[in-house]
Amino acid sequence: MIFISSSSFFLPAYLTKQINDNNYSDGQFSFALKNHYVAALKIEENKAVLGSINWITLNRELAKSQSESALKLGYWYQGIVTNEKLDALNSNAIMWFEQAIRLHSQQAVVDLAQLYFQQGEIVKAQSTLRQSSELLLSNRIGESVLALRIKIAIHLGDTSLIKQLSNSDVLKGSLHSTTLSLIADMDKYAIVKNSSIRNDFADVKLANSVGGPLSCITSLQLFATNLKHLKHLEVLINTFNKQQPLAQYVCLSTPRYISIKQLDCEAQSQKTMTCDETRWQDIAEEVDSRHIGLMLNEGGANVHLGILYFDVKDSADVFSHEVSHLLGFVDEYPLTQDHDNCQGIQSSPFSHNIAVLKNHYQGDKNKLRAMLLKNVSWANSINENTPILQSMDNQTSKKKKWRLGTPLEYKDQIGIHISESCQKSSSDNNASSSYSAFKPLSRRTQLRYFAEDFPEEYLTLIKKNPSGYLMPSFHYNIALALYQQGEVVEAKYWLNKAAQWEDNPLKKTIVIRGGL
């Protein structure tokens, strides 16, 4: 039996003091634990195995009054989130962060706002941050609040607020590694221009090329609208440079930030991404590259003239496929019925790997071969012993009929092989016997399936004619968009800018065969 004095002193306060002073008996501790005294619960919680049922139970009891325990539970549930249990575990984390906030934890304000921000729930993140105390702006928590506000402003494209916050004395005076990293990122990705942000990281800033080649036939500047995507772009560029053979022909600069408010884009899942390309006027003078690319959260990847569009889920294989279009290659899978390249027989070669030609010919085989090879960009790679015409009858006259195409027994040779590219257009126009798209190789390539290799034979085609079928510079996109809006004078200005990127400065008129 345990006897505890019932004199005038207050029992909970007495036992708490005894426990805190490490001056208690086993009986007193058991009594305190049974009655949920905080001091006893804390000692027991410290002995419990992290994440065990006992540990969770003890912290749940403590979290009724102790913000530190509510925070512990929030961190625990946030830390064990998996894709399969994302919603339920994040809900638990949110619940305990909210409890810590009710217990006046400013750290919980930052943690919950950060969690919402990571989930893309920007409005909830902003609402949570409003609960932070302005009195804390001089300490570490206040610094975290400021950093998160900057990240949110970057995400929302609020450039004036970004500049205002980045000029804060708190930010400029910080020595914390996380804040210094944010400052470095803002400088590296050109998020704030002409700001007074300290440039301590100038020596480690990425150079113009992110591990790219020293020489290339085109340059590509990639843009993204938030920090997460910018960092993802760096990873993508490094993967592309290490794994994709096309990387040797493309100079990729450090990714750059563009405010989402500067853009006007239609970007939906499973739909081709499109943007109002007149908007690129605002940044064009700051970009020293022939082509530009934009990564958004969703939308179908495509190349329109000198601009590459893709989303954050696209792999290095998809990126390489799209880059090949900038270099002058056309898709080898069925294009849309109204695609420019498939509206009829070509007047001249327009790409490294596709020619749109008649299916049938009549006449002398040798003369026909010579005529056809002039219309095929890869003609010099076709062995003179590799057939490109197949007889359609047994006639012996010079007017013999021929079907264009390299025979099946030569499928492993570079030749003129049927491509699926214009399959839809020719059949839907009831002209299936009139013309088709042809390609150099019979096998599947990255131009047909993203995961396939980019063939060595196609790399040879680039080396032989590196700039022959390059997409025009992105300045031409601006010119075309302005012309379509009736802004003829402005369009001429940007057309001249585009012409400056051509090998021949006098080449003012750029013939376009669609967006590839």
Coordinates of C-alpha atoms in Angstrom, one line a residue:
M1 CA 0.0 0.0 0.0
I2 CA 1.3 3.5 -0.9
F3 CA 0.8 6.3 1.5
I4 CA 1.0 9.9 0.2
S5 CA 0.6 12.9 2.5
S6 CA -2.6 14.8 2.1
S7 CA -1.5 18.0 3.8
S8 CA -2.1 21.4 2.4
F9 CA 0.5 21.3 -0.4
F10 CA -0.8 20.7 -4.0
L11 CA -0.1 17.0 -4.9
P12 CA 0.5 17.3 -8.7
A13 CA 2.9 20.1 -8.3
Y14 CA 4.7 18.3 -5.5
L15 CA 5.1 15.0 -7.4
T16 CA 6.1 16.9 -10.6
K17 CA 8.9 18.6 -8.6
Q18 CA 10.0 15.4 -7.1
I19 CA 10.2 13.7 -10.5
N20 CA 11.9 16.6 -12.1
D21 CA 14.5 16.6 -9.3
N22 CA 14.9 12.8 -9.7
N23 CA 13.8 12.4 -6.1
Y24 CA 10.9 10.0 -6.3
S25 CA 10.0 6.5 -5.3
D26 CA 8.7 3.8 -7.6
G27 CA 5.3 4.1 -6.0
Q28 CA 5.2 7.9 -6.6
F29 CA 6.2 7.4 -10.2
S30 CA 3.6 4.8 -10.8
F31 CA 0.9 7.0 -9.3
A32 CA 2.1 10.0 -11.5
L33 CA 2.2 7.9 -14.6
K34 CA -1.3 6.4 -14.0
N35 CA -2.7 9.9 -13.6
H36 CA -1.0 11.2 -16.7
Y37 CA 1.4 13.6 -15.0
V38 CA 3.4 15.3 -17.8
A39 CA 6.8 14.8 -16.0
A40 CA 6.2 11.1 -15.7
L41 CA 4.9 10.7 -19.2
K42 CA 8.0 12.4 -20.6
I43 CA 10.4 10.1 -18.8
E44 CA 8.4 7.1 -20.0
E45 CA 8.3 8.4 -23.6
N46 CA 12.1 8.9 -23.6
K47 CA 12.5 5.2 -22.8
A48 CA 10.0 4.0 -25.5
V49 CA 11.1 2.8 -28.9
L50 CA 10.6 5.5 -31.5
G51 CA 7.5 4.7 -33.5
S52 CA 6.3 1.9 -31.2
I53 CA 2.7 1.7 -30.1
N54 CA 3.8 2.8 -26.6
W55 CA 5.7 5.7 -28.0
I56 CA 2.7 6.9 -30.1
T57 CA 0.3 6.4 -27.1
L58 CA 2.5 8.4 -24.7
N59 CA 3.0 11.2 -27.2
R60 CA -0.7 11.4 -28.0
E61 CA -1.4 11.9 -24.3
L62 CA 1.4 14.5 -23.9
A63 CA 0.2 16.3 -27.1
K64 CA -2.9 17.3 -25.2
S65 CA -0.8 20.0 -23.6
Q66 CA 2.7 19.8 -25.0
S67 CA 3.4 21.3 -28.4
E68 CA 6.7 19.4 -28.7
S69 CA 4.9 16.0 -28.5
A70 CA 2.3 17.1 -31.1
L71 CA 5.3 18.1 -33.3
K72 CA 6.9 14.8 -32.8
L73 CA 3.8 13.0 -34.0
G74 CA 3.5 15.3 -37.0
Y75 CA 7.1 14.6 -38.0
W76 CA 6.6 10.9 -37.4
Y77 CA 3.6 10.6 -39.7
Q78 CA 5.1 12.9 -42.3
G79 CA 8.3 10.8 -42.3
I80 CA 6.6 7.5 -43.0
V81 CA 4.5 8.6 -45.9
T82 CA 4.4 6.2 -48.9
N83 CA 2.6 6.6 -52.2
E84 CA 0.1 3.9 -51.1
K85 CA -0.7 5.7 -47.8
L86 CA -0.1 9.3 -48.8
D87 CA -3.5 10.8 -48.0
A88 CA -4.1 9.0 -44.7
L89 CA -0.6 9.6 -43.2
N90 CA -0.5 13.2 -44.4
S91 CA -3.9 13.7 -42.8
N92 CA -2.4 12.4 -39.5
A93 CA 0.6 14.7 -39.9
I94 CA -1.6 17.7 -40.6
M95 CA -3.8 16.9 -37.5
W96 CA -0.8 16.9 -35.2
F97 CA 0.7 20.0 -36.7
E98 CA -2.6 21.8 -36.2
Q99 CA -2.7 20.6 -32.6
A100 CA 0.8 22.0 -32.0
I101 CA -0.3 25.3 -33.5
R102 CA -3.3 25.4 -31.1
L103 CA -0.6 25.0 -28.4
H104 CA 1.1 28.1 -29.8
S105 CA 4.0 26.4 -31.6
Q106 CA 5.3 28.7 -34.3
Q107 CA 7.5 25.9 -35.6
A108 CA 4.4 23.9 -36.4
V109 CA 3.1 26.9 -38.4
V110 CA 6.2 26.6 -40.7
D111 CA 6.1 22.8 -40.8
L112 CA 2.4 22.6 -41.7
A113 CA 2.7 25.4 -44.3
Q114 CA 5.7 23.6 -45.8
L115 CA 3.7 20.3 -46.0
Y116 CA 0.9 22.1 -47.8
F117 CA 3.4 23.7 -50.2
Q118 CA 5.0 20.3 -51.0
Q119 CA 1.5 18.9 -51.7
G120 CA 0.8 21.8 -54.1
E121 CA -1.9 23.3 -51.9
I122 CA -0.6 26.8 -52.1
V123 CA -3.7 28.6 -50.7
K124 CA -3.6 26.5 -47.6
A125 CA 0.1 27.1 -47.2
Q126 CA -0.4 30.9 -47.4
S127 CA -3.3 30.7 -45.0
T128 CA -1.2 28.7 -42.5
L129 CA 1.7 31.2 -42.7
R130 CA -0.6 34.0 -41.7
Q131 CA -0.7 32.5 -38.3
S132 CA 3.0 33.2 -37.8
S133 CA 4.0 36.0 -35.5
E134 CA 5.8 39.0 -36.9
L135 CA 7.8 39.2 -33.7
L136 CA 9.7 36.1 -34.8
L137 CA 11.1 37.5 -38.0
S138 CA 14.5 38.0 -36.3
N139 CA 14.9 34.4 -35.3
R140 CA 15.4 31.1 -37.1
I141 CA 11.6 30.4 -37.3
G142 CA 11.0 33.8 -38.7
E143 CA 13.7 33.1 -41.3
S144 CA 12.0 29.9 -42.3
V145 CA 8.7 31.7 -42.7
L146 CA 10.4 34.3 -44.9
A147 CA 12.1 31.6 -47.0
L148 CA 8.8 29.7 -47.5
R149 CA 7.0 33.0 -48.5
I150 CA 9.7 33.5 -51.1
K151 CA 9.2 30.0 -52.5
I152 CA 5.5 30.5 -52.7
A153 CA 5.9 33.8 -54.4
I154 CA 8.2 32.1 -56.9
H155 CA 5.6 29.4 -57.5
L156 CA 2.9 32.0 -58.1
G157 CA 5.1 34.1 -60.3
D158 CA 4.7 37.2 -58.1
T159 CA 8.0 38.8 -59.1
S160 CA 7.4 42.1 -57.3
L161 CA 6.9 40.2 -54.0
I162 CA 9.9 38.0 -54.7
K163 CA 12.1 41.1 -55.1
Q164 CA 10.6 42.8 -52.0
L165 CA 11.2 39.7 -49.8
S166 CA 14.7 39.0 -51.2
N167 CA 15.8 42.5 -50.1
S168 CA 14.9 41.7 -46.5
D169 CA 17.6 42.3 -43.9
V170 CA 16.7 38.9 -42.4
L171 CA 17.6 37.1 -45.7
K172 CA 20.7 39.2 -46.4
G173 CA 22.0 38.6 -42.9
S174 CA 21.4 34.9 -42.7
L175 CA 24.1 32.4 -42.1
H176 CA 21.9 29.3 -42.1
S177 CA 22.7 26.8 -44.8
T178 CA 19.1 26.3 -45.9
T179 CA 18.6 30.0 -46.5
L180 CA 22.0 30.4 -48.1
S181 CA 21.0 27.6 -50.5
L182 CA 17.8 29.4 -51.4
I183 CA 19.8 32.6 -52.1
A184 CA 22.2 30.6 -54.3
D185 CA 19.3 29.1 -56.2
M186 CA 17.7 32.5 -56.8
D187 CA 20.9 33.7 -58.3
K188 CA 21.7 30.6 -60.3
Y189 CA 18.3 30.4 -61.9
A190 CA 18.1 34.2 -62.5
I191 CA 14.9 34.4 -60.4
V192 CA 15.8 37.9 -59.1
K193 CA 17.5 40.3 -61.4
N194 CA 19.5 43.4 -60.2
S195 CA 18.8 42.5 -56.6
S196 CA 21.0 43.1 -53.6
I197 CA 20.9 39.4 -52.6
R198 CA 24.4 38.4 -51.3
N199 CA 26.2 36.3 -53.9
D200 CA 28.3 34.1 -51.6
F201 CA 27.8 31.2 -53.9
A202 CA 29.2 32.8 -57.1
D203 CA 32.2 30.5 -57.1
V204 CA 30.1 27.3 -57.1
K205 CA 27.3 28.6 -59.4
L206 CA 26.8 26.4 -62.5
A207 CA 28.5 27.6 -65.6
N208 CA 26.7 28.2 -68.9
S209 CA 26.8 24.5 -69.7
V210 CA 25.5 21.9 -67.3
G211 CA 27.9 19.1 -68.1
G212 CA 27.2 19.6 -71.8
P213 CA 29.5 19.4 -74.8
L214 CA 32.1 22.0 -75.6
S215 CA 30.8 22.3 -79.2
C216 CA 27.3 21.8 -80.5
I217 CA 25.1 22.6 -83.5
T218 CA 22.3 24.2 -81.5
S219 CA 21.8 25.8 -78.1
L220 CA 18.8 25.2 -75.9
Q221 CA 17.7 27.3 -72.9
L222 CA 15.2 25.6 -70.7
F223 CA 12.7 27.4 -68.4
A224 CA 10.5 26.4 -65.5
T225 CA 8.1 28.3 -63.2
N226 CA 9.2 27.1 -59.8
L227 CA 12.2 25.9 -57.8
K228 CA 11.2 22.3 -57.7
H229 CA 10.9 22.1 -61.5
L230 CA 14.2 24.0 -62.0
K231 CA 16.0 21.5 -59.8
H232 CA 14.3 18.6 -61.7
L233 CA 15.5 20.2 -65.0
E234 CA 19.1 20.0 -63.7
V235 CA 18.7 16.3 -63.0
L236 CA 17.1 15.8 -66.4
I237 CA 19.9 17.6 -68.2
N238 CA 22.5 15.6 -66.4
T239 CA 20.8 12.4 -67.3
F240 CA 20.4 13.4 -70.9
N241 CA 24.0 14.4 -71.1
K242 CA 25.2 11.1 -69.7
Q243 CA 22.7 8.7 -71.4
Q244 CA 21.5 10.2 -74.7
P245 CA 23.8 10.3 -77.8
L246 CA 22.0 13.5 -79.0
A247 CA 23.5 15.4 -76.1
Q248 CA 26.8 15.9 -78.0
Y249 CA 24.9 18.2 -80.5
V250 CA 23.0 20.4 -78.0
C251 CA 24.4 23.0 -75.6
L252 CA 22.2 23.2 -72.6
S253 CA 22.5 26.2 -70.3
T254 CA 21.6 26.3 -66.7
P255 CA 17.8 26.2 -66.4
R256 CA 16.2 29.6 -65.9
Y257 CA 13.1 30.8 -64.0
I258 CA 10.1 32.4 -65.8
S259 CA 7.1 33.7 -63.9
I260 CA 4.0 31.7 -64.6
K261 CA 2.3 35.1 -64.9
Q262 CA 4.5 35.9 -68.0
L263 CA 3.0 32.9 -69.8
D264 CA -0.4 32.2 -71.4
C265 CA -0.5 28.4 -72.0
E266 CA -3.0 25.7 -72.5
A267 CA -1.5 22.7 -70.6
Q268 CA -3.7 19.7 -69.8
S269 CA -2.9 16.1 -69.3
Q270 CA -2.9 14.1 -72.6
K271 CA -3.3 17.3 -74.7
T272 CA -0.6 19.0 -76.7
M273 CA 0.8 21.9 -74.8
T274 CA 0.4 25.3 -76.5
C275 CA 1.3 28.8 -75.5
D276 CA 0.8 32.4 -76.7
E277 CA 4.3 32.8 -78.1
T278 CA 4.2 36.6 -78.3
R279 CA 4.8 36.4 -74.5
W280 CA 8.4 35.3 -75.2
Q281 CA 9.2 38.9 -76.3
D282 CA 9.7 39.8 -72.6
I283 CA 12.7 37.5 -72.1
A284 CA 14.0 37.1 -75.6
E285 CA 16.6 39.9 -75.3
E286 CA 18.1 38.1 -72.3
V287 CA 18.4 34.7 -73.9
D288 CA 21.5 33.9 -76.0
S289 CA 20.3 30.6 -77.5
R290 CA 18.8 29.4 -80.8
H291 CA 16.1 27.4 -79.1
I292 CA 14.2 27.5 -75.9
G293 CA 12.2 24.9 -73.9
L294 CA 9.5 25.2 -71.3
M295 CA 8.6 22.6 -68.7
L296 CA 5.2 22.8 -67.0
N297 CA 3.4 20.6 -64.6
E298 CA 1.4 18.8 -67.3
G299 CA 0.7 18.7 -71.0
G300 CA 1.7 16.8 -74.0
A301 CA 5.3 17.2 -75.1
N302 CA 5.9 18.7 -78.6
V303 CA 8.1 21.0 -80.6
H304 CA 6.7 24.0 -82.3
L305 CA 9.4 25.5 -84.6
G306 CA 12.1 26.7 -82.2
I307 CA 10.3 26.0 -78.9
L308 CA 10.2 22.7 -77.1
Y309 CA 7.3 22.1 -74.6
F310 CA 7.2 19.2 -72.2
D311 CA 6.0 18.4 -68.6
V312 CA 7.7 17.4 -65.4
K313 CA 6.8 13.7 -65.9
D314 CA 8.6 13.4 -69.2
S315 CA 11.8 11.2 -69.0
A316 CA 15.2 11.8 -70.6
D317 CA 14.0 9.5 -73.4
V318 CA 11.0 11.7 -74.1
F319 CA 13.2 14.8 -73.8
S320 CA 15.7 13.3 -76.3
H321 CA 12.9 12.5 -78.7
E322 CA 11.7 16.1 -78.6
V323 CA 15.3 17.5 -79.0
S324 CA 15.6 15.4 -82.1
H325 CA 12.9 17.5 -83.7
L326 CA 14.8 20.6 -83.1
L327 CA 17.7 19.0 -84.9
G328 CA 15.6 18.2 -87.9
F329 CA 14.0 14.7 -87.4
V330 CA 10.4 13.9 -87.8
D331 CA 8.2 11.4 -85.9
E332 CA 8.1 7.9 -87.3
Y333 CA 4.8 7.1 -85.6
P334 CA 1.4 8.1 -87.2
L335 CA 1.1 11.9 -87.2
T336 CA -2.2 13.7 -87.1
Q337 CA -4.3 13.7 -90.3
D338 CA -3.8 17.5 -90.8
H339 CA 0.0 17.5 -90.1
D340 CA 1.8 19.8 -92.5
N341 CA 4.4 17.3 -93.5
C342 CA 1.7 14.8 -94.7
Q343 CA -0.5 16.9 -96.9
G344 CA 1.2 15.9 -100.1
I345 CA 4.3 14.9 -101.9
Q346 CA 7.3 17.0 -100.8
S347 CA 8.8 19.6 -103.2
S348 CA 12.3 19.1 -101.6
P349 CA 13.9 17.3 -98.7
F350 CA 12.8 18.7 -95.3
S351 CA 14.2 16.4 -92.6
H352 CA 17.0 14.0 -91.9
N353 CA 14.8 10.9 -91.6
I354 CA 11.5 11.4 -93.5
A355 CA 10.7 11.9 -97.2
V356 CA 7.1 12.1 -98.5
L357 CA 7.1 10.7 -102.0
K358 CA 4.9 9.0 -104.5
N359 CA 4.4 5.2 -104.0
H360 CA 4.5 4.3 -107.7
Y361 CA 6.7 5.3 -110.7
Q362 CA 7.0 4.3 -114.3
G363 CA 10.1 4.4 -116.5
D364 CA 13.8 3.5 -116.6
K365 CA 14.9 2.1 -113.3
N366 CA 18.3 3.8 -113.2
K367 CA 16.9 7.2 -114.2
L368 CA 14.2 6.9 -111.6
R369 CA 16.7 5.9 -108.9
A370 CA 18.9 8.9 -109.7
M371 CA 15.9 11.3 -109.6
L372 CA 14.5 9.8 -106.3
L373 CA 17.9 10.0 -104.5
K374 CA 18.0 13.7 -105.2
N375 CA 14.8 14.0 -103.1
V376 CA 16.1 11.9 -100.2
S377 CA 18.2 13.6 -97.6
W378 CA 20.0 10.4 -96.6
A379 CA 20.8 9.4 -100.2
N380 CA 24.6 9.4 -99.7
S381 CA 24.1 6.7 -96.9
I382 CA 22.4 4.3 -99.2
N383 CA 24.7 1.6 -100.7
E384 CA 24.6 1.5 -104.5
N385 CA 23.7 -2.2 -104.3
T386 CA 20.7 -1.6 -102.1
P387 CA 17.5 -1.5 -104.2
I388 CA 15.0 1.3 -103.6
L389 CA 12.5 0.3 -106.3
Q390 CA 10.5 -3.0 -106.7
S391 CA 9.0 -4.2 -109.9
M392 CA 5.2 -4.3 -110.1
D393 CA 5.0 -6.5 -113.3
N394 CA 7.0 -8.6 -115.7
Q395 CA 7.2 -6.0 -118.5
T396 CA 10.5 -5.5 -120.2
S397 CA 9.9 -2.1 -121.7
K398 CA 11.5 1.1 -120.4
K399 CA 8.0 2.2 -119.1
K400 CA 8.1 -0.6 -116.6
K401 CA 6.1 0.1 -113.4
W402 CA 7.8 0.3 -110.0
R403 CA 6.8 0.6 -106.4
L404 CA 9.0 2.7 -104.2
G405 CA 10.6 0.9 -101.3
T406 CA 13.6 -1.2 -100.3
P407 CA 12.8 -5.0 -100.4
L408 CA 12.3 -7.0 -97.2
E409 CA 15.5 -8.9 -97.7
Y410 CA 17.4 -5.7 -97.4
K411 CA 15.7 -4.6 -94.2
D412 CA 18.9 -4.4 -92.3
Q413 CA 20.4 -1.9 -94.8
I414 CA 19.9 1.8 -95.0
G415 CA 17.4 2.3 -97.8
I416 CA 14.0 3.7 -98.4
H417 CA 11.6 2.0 -96.0
I418 CA 8.0 2.7 -95.5
S419 CA 7.2 4.9 -92.4
E420 CA 4.0 5.2 -90.4
S421 CA 4.4 9.0 -90.3
C422 CA 1.8 9.9 -92.9
Q423 CA -0.4 6.8 -92.6
K424 CA -3.4 8.7 -91.4
S425 CA -3.3 11.5 -93.9
S426 CA -2.8 9.3 -97.0
S427 CA -5.6 6.8 -96.0
D428 CA -8.1 9.4 -94.8
N429 CA -7.7 11.3 -98.1
N430 CA -8.4 8.1 -100.0
A431 CA -5.0 8.4 -101.5
S432 CA -3.4 5.4 -99.9
S433 CA -1.9 4.4 -103.3
S434 CA -0.7 8.0 -104.1
Y435 CA 2.0 8.9 -101.6
S436 CA 3.6 7.7 -98.3
A437 CA 6.3 8.7 -95.9
F438 CA 9.6 6.9 -96.1
K439 CA 12.5 6.6 -93.7
P440 CA 16.1 5.3 -93.8
L441 CA 15.8 2.3 -91.5
S442 CA 13.2 -0.4 -91.3
R443 CA 13.7 -1.0 -87.6
R444 CA 12.0 0.9 -84.8
T445 CA 13.9 3.9 -83.4
Q446 CA 13.5 6.6 -80.7
L447 CA 11.5 8.5 -83.3
R448 CA 8.8 5.7 -83.1
Y449 CA 9.1 4.7 -79.4
F450 CA 10.6 6.9 -76.8
A451 CA 12.4 4.0 -75.0
E452 CA 14.2 2.8 -78.2
D453 CA 17.7 3.9 -78.9
F454 CA 18.6 6.8 -81.1
P455 CA 20.3 4.9 -84.0
E456 CA 24.0 5.4 -84.8
E457 CA 23.0 5.7 -88.5
Y458 CA 20.9 8.8 -87.7
L459 CA 23.8 10.3 -85.8
T460 CA 25.9 9.9 -89.0
L461 CA 23.2 11.9 -90.8
I462 CA 23.6 14.8 -88.4
K463 CA 27.4 14.7 -88.8
K464 CA 27.1 14.8 -92.6
N465 CA 24.6 17.7 -92.6
P466 CA 24.6 19.3 -89.1
S467 CA 22.5 22.4 -89.8
G468 CA 20.6 21.4 -92.9
Y469 CA 17.2 20.8 -91.1
L470 CA 17.5 22.6 -87.9
M471 CA 14.4 24.2 -86.6
P472 CA 14.5 28.0 -86.9
S473 CA 15.3 30.0 -83.8
F474 CA 12.6 30.7 -81.3
H475 CA 12.5 34.3 -82.5
Y476 CA 10.7 33.0 -85.5
N477 CA 7.9 31.7 -83.3
I478 CA 7.5 35.2 -81.9
A479 CA 7.4 36.7 -85.4
L480 CA 4.8 34.1 -86.6
A481 CA 2.6 34.7 -83.6
L482 CA 2.7 38.5 -84.0
Y483 CA 2.0 38.2 -87.7
Q484 CA -1.0 36.0 -87.0
Q485 CA -2.3 38.7 -84.6
G486 CA -1.9 41.4 -87.3
E487 CA 1.2 43.0 -85.8
V488 CA 3.2 43.1 -89.1
V489 CA 5.9 45.7 -88.1
E490 CA 6.7 43.9 -84.9
A491 CA 6.7 40.5 -86.7
K492 CA 9.4 41.8 -89.2
Y493 CA 11.6 42.8 -86.3
W494 CA 11.6 39.3 -84.8
L495 CA 11.9 37.7 -88.3
N496 CA 15.2 39.7 -88.7
K497 CA 16.3 38.4 -85.3
A498 CA 15.5 34.9 -86.4
A499 CA 17.5 35.4 -89.6
Q500 CA 20.6 36.2 -87.6
W501 CA 20.7 32.6 -86.3
E502 CA 20.8 31.1 -89.8
D503 CA 24.1 30.1 -91.4
N504 CA 23.3 32.4 -94.2
P505 CA 22.5 35.9 -92.9
L506 CA 20.6 36.7 -96.1
K507 CA 18.2 33.8 -95.5
K508 CA 15.3 35.9 -94.4
T509 CA 12.5 33.5 -95.4
I510 CA 12.3 30.3 -93.4
V511 CA 10.2 27.6 -95.0
I512 CA 8.3 25.7 -92.3
R513 CA 7.1 22.2 -92.6
G514 CA 4.9 22.3 -89.5
G515 CA 6.0 21.8 -85.9
L516 CA 7.6 18.4 -86.3

